[in-house]
mmCIF file of C-alpha atoms in Angstrom:
data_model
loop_
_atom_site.group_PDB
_atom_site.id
_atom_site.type_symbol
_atom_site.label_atom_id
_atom_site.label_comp_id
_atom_site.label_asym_id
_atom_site.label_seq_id
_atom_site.Cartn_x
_atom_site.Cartn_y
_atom_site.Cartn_z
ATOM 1 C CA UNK A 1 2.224 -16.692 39.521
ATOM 2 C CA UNK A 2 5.774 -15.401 40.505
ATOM 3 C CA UNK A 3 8.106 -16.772 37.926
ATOM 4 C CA UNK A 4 10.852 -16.310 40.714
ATOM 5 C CA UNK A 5 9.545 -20.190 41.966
ATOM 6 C CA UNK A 6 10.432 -21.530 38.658
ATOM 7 C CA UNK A 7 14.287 -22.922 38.748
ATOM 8 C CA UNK A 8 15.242 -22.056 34.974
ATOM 9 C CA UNK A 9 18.917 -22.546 35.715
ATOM 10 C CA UNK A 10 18.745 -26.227 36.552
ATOM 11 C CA UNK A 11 18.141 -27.274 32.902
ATOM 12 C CA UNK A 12 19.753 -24.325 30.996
ATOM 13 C CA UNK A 13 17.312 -21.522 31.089
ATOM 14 C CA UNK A 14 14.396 -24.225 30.237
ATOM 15 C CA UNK A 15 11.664 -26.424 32.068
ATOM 16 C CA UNK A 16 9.506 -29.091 30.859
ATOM 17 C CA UNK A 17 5.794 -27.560 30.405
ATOM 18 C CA UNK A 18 3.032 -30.307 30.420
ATOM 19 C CA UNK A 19 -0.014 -29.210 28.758
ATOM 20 C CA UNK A 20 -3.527 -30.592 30.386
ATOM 21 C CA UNK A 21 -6.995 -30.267 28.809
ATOM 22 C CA UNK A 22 -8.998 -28.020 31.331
ATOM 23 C CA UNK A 23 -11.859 -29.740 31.051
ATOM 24 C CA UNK A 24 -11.038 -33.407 29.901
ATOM 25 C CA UNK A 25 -8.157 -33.314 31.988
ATOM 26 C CA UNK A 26 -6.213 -35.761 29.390
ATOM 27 C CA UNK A 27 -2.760 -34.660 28.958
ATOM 28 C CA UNK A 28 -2.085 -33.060 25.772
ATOM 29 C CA UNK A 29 1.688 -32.596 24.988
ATOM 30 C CA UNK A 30 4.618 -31.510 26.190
ATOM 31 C CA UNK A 31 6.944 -28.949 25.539
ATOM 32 C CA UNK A 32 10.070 -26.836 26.985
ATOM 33 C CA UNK A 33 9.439 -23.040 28.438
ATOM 34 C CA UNK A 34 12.189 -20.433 29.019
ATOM 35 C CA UNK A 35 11.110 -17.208 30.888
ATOM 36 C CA UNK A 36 10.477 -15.340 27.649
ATOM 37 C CA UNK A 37 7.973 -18.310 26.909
ATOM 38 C CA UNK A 38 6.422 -17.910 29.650
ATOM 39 C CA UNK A 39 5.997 -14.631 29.754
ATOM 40 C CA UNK A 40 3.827 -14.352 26.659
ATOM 41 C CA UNK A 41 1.655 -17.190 27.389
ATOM 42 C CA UNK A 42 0.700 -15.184 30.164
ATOM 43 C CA UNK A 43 0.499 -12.214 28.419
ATOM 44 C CA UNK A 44 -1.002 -13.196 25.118
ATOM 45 C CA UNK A 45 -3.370 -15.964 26.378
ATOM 46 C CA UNK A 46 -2.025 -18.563 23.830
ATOM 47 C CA UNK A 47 0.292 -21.082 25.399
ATOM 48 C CA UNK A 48 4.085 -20.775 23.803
ATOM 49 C CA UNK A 49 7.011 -22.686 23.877
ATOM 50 C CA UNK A 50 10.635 -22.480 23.415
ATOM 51 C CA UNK A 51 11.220 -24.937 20.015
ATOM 52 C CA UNK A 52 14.824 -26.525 20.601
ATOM 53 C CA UNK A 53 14.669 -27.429 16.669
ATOM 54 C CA UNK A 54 13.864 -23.980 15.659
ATOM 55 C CA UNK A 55 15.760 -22.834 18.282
ATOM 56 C CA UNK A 56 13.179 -19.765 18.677
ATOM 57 C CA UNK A 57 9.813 -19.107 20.824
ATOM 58 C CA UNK A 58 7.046 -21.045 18.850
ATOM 59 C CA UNK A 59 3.654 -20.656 19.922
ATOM 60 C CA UNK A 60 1.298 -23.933 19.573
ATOM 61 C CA UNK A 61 -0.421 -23.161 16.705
ATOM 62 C CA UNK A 62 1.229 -20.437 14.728
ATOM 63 C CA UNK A 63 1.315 -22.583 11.239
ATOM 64 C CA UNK A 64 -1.844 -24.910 11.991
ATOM 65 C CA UNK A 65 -4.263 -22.531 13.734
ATOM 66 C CA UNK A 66 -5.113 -24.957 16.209
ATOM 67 C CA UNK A 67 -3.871 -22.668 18.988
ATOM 68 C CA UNK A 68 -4.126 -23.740 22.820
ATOM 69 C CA UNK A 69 -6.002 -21.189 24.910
ATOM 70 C CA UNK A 70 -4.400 -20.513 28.524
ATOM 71 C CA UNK A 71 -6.733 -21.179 31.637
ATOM 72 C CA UNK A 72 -3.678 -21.710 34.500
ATOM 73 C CA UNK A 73 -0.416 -22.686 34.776
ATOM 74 C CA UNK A 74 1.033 -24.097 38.038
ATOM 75 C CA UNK A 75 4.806 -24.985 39.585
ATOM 76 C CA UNK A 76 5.364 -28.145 40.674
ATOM 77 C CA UNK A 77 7.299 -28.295 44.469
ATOM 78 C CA UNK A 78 10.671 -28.757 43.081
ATOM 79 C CA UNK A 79 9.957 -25.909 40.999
ATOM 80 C CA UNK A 80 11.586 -27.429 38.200
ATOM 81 C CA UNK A 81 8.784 -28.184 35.703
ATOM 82 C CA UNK A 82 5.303 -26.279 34.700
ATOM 83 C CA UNK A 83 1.602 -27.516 34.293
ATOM 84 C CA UNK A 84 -0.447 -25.548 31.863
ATOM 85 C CA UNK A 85 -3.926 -26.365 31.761
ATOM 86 C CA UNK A 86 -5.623 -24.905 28.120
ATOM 87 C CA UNK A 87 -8.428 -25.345 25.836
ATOM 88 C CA UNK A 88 -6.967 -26.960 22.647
ATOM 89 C CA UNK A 89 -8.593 -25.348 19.836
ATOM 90 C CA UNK A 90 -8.301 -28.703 17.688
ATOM 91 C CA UNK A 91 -5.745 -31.507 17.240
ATOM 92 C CA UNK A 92 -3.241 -31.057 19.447
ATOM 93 C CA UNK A 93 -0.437 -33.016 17.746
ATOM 94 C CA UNK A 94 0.847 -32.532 14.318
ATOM 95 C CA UNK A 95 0.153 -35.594 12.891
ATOM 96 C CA UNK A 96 -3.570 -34.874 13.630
ATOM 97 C CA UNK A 97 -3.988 -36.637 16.669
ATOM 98 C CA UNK A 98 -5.892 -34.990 19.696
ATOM 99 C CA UNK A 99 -2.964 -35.752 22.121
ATOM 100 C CA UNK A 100 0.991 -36.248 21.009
ATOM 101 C CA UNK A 101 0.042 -39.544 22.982
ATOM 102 C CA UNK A 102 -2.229 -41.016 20.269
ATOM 103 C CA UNK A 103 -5.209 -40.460 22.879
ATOM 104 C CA UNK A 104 -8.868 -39.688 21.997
ATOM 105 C CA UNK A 105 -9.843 -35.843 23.646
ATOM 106 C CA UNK A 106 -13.530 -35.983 23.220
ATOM 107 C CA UNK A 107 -14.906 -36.120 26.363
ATOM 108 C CA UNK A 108 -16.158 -32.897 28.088
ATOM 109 C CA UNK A 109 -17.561 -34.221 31.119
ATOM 110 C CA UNK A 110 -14.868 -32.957 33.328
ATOM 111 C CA UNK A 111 -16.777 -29.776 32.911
ATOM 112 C CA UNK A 112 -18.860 -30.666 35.477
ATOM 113 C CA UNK A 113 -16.692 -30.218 38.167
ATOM 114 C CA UNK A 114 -16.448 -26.260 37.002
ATOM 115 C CA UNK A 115 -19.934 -26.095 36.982
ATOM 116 C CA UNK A 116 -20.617 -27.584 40.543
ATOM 117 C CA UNK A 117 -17.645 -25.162 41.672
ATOM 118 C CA UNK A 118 -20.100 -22.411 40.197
ATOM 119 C CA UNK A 119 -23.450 -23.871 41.655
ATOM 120 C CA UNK A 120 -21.278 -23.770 45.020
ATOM 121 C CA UNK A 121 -19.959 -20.007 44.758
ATOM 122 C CA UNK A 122 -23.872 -19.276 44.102
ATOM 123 C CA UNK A 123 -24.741 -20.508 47.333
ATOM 124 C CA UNK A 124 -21.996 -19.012 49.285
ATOM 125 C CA UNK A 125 -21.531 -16.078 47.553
ATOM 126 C CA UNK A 126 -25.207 -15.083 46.281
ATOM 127 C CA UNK A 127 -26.370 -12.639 44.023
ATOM 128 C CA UNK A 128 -30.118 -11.221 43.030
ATOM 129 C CA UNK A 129 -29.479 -11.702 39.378
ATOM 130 C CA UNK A 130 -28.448 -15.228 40.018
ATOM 131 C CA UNK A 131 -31.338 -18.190 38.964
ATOM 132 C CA UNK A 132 -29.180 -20.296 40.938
ATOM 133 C CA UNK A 133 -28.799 -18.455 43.762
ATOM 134 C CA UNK A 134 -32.559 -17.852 44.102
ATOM 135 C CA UNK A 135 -33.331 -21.523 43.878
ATOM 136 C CA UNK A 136 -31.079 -21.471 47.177
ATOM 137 C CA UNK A 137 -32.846 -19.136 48.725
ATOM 138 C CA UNK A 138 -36.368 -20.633 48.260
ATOM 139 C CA UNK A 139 -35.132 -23.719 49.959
ATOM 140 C CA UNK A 140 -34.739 -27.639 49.875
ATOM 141 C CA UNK A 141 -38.059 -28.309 48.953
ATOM 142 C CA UNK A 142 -38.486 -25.799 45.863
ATOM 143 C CA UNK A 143 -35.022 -27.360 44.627
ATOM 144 C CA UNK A 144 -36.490 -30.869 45.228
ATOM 145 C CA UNK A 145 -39.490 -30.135 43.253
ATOM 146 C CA UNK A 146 -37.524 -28.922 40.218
ATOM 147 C CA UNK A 147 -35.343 -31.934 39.838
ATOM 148 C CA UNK A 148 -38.868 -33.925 40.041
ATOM 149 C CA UNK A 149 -40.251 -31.219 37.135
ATOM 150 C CA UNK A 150 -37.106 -31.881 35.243
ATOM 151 C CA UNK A 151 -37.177 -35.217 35.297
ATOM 152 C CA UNK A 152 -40.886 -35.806 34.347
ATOM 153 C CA UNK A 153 -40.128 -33.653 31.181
ATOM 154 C CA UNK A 154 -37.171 -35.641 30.234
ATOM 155 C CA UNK A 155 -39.714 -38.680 30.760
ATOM 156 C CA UNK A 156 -41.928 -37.093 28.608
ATOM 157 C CA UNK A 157 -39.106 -36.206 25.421
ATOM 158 C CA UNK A 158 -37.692 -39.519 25.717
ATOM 159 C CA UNK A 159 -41.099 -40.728 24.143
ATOM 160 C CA UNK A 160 -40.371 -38.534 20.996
ATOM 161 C CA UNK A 161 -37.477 -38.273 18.460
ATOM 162 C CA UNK A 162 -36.230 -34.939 18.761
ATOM 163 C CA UNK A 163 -32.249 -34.689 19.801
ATOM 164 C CA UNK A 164 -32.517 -31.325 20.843
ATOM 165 C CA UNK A 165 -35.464 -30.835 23.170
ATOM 166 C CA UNK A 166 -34.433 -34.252 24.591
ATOM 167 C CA UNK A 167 -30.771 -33.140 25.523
ATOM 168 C CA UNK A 168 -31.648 -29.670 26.899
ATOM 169 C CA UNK A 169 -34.352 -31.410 29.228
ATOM 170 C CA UNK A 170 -31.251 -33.961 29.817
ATOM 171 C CA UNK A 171 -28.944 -30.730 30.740
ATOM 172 C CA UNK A 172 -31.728 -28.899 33.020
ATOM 173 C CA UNK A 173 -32.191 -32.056 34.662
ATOM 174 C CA UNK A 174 -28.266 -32.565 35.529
ATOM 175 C CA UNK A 175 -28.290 -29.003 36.656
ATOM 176 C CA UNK A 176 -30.937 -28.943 39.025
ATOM 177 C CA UNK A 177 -29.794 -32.066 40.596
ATOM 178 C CA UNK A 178 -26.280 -31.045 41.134
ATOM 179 C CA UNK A 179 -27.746 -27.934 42.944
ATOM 180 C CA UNK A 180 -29.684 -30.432 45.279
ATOM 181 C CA UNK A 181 -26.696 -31.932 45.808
ATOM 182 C CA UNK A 182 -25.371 -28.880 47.079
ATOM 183 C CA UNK A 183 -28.302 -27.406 48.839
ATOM 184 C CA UNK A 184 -27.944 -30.904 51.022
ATOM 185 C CA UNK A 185 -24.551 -30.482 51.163
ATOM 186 C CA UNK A 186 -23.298 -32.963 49.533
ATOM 187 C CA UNK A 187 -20.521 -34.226 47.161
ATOM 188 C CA UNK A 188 -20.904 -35.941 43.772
ATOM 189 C CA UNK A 189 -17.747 -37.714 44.764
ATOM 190 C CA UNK A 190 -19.564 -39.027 47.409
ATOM 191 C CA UNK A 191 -22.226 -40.641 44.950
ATOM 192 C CA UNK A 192 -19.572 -41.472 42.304
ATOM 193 C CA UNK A 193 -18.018 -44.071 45.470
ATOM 194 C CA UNK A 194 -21.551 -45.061 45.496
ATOM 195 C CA UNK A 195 -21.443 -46.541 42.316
ATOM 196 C CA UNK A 196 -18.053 -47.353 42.192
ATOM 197 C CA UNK A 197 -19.162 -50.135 45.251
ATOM 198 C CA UNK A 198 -21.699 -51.153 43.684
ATOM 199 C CA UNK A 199 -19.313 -52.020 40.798
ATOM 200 C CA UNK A 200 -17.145 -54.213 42.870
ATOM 201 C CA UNK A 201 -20.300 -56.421 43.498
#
């Protein structure tokens, strides 16, 4: 990311820095970033702001030890203002709140979309050492017939009472079926709108 995009002179050597969950995608907090900010959440990994109060560079979670771990930061077009998306590393907010909104950050489900990104880089980009990749190669019908194994063994944990072997059959079944959905070539999206018309019904 060239910091030369980034307009620091329009608000006094500072720009509003909106922190994003990576894989929620709920909006955490926000803060203000100068260059020098900037510069060592790229460098360190651990996103850092410039504290008006303390009038100093203060990185989000010095004192607490809930620091905010950097996965990308992005200009908006007026290159006035920064999004950082992180992995919070507990309460984001200092009255112990997940959010400085007062929201609930529980839900990890936006994680699939990084996984389907992997499942497709696997198919266009495979590898030997890849168990996704290989299902690929065997084609449709070897990928068909491991959703169907999956989902007769999630059948079969659902009749007992163990958590675990129930939620790994649960995850192994979600994975396999997200690769069908590639290896068809299609989009969850496009089964999401599914469901979201049969909602309006």
């Amino acid at each position: 990311m060239s910091k030369q995009k980034i307009d620091f002179d329009k608000m006094n050597g500072l720009v509003p820095a909106i922190v994003q969950d990576a894989i929620s995608g709920k909006v955490l907090m926000q803060g203000y970033m100068n260059e020098e900010a900037l510069t060592k959440t790229e460098e360190t990994g651990q996103v850092t702001f410039f504290s008006r109060s303390k009038n100093r560079l203060w990185t989000k979670g010095e004192t607490s030890g809930n620091f905010m771990k950097l996965v990308s930061i992005a200009i908006d077009c007026d290159g006035d203002s920064i999004l950082v998306k992180a992995n919070p590393r507990g309460p984001v907010c200092h009255t112990g709140s997940d959010t400085c909104f007062d929201e609930v950050n529980s839900s990890k489900t936006g994680f699939i979309d990084q996984l389907r990104a992997i499942i497709k880089d696997r198919k266009n980009n495979p590898s030997d050492k890849s168990y996704t990749a290989s299902l690929f190669a065997k084609g449709i019908n070897k990928v068909a017939q491991k959703v169907g194994e999956e989902a007769v063994e999630i059948v079969i944990e659902a009749k007992d009472d163990n958590k675990e072997l129930f939620l790994g059959e649960a995850a192994d079944l979600m994975f396999h079926y997200l690769v069908l959905l590639e290896a068809k070539g299609y989009e969850l999206d496009e089964v999401m709108e599914v469901l979201m018309e049969r909602h309006k019904k």
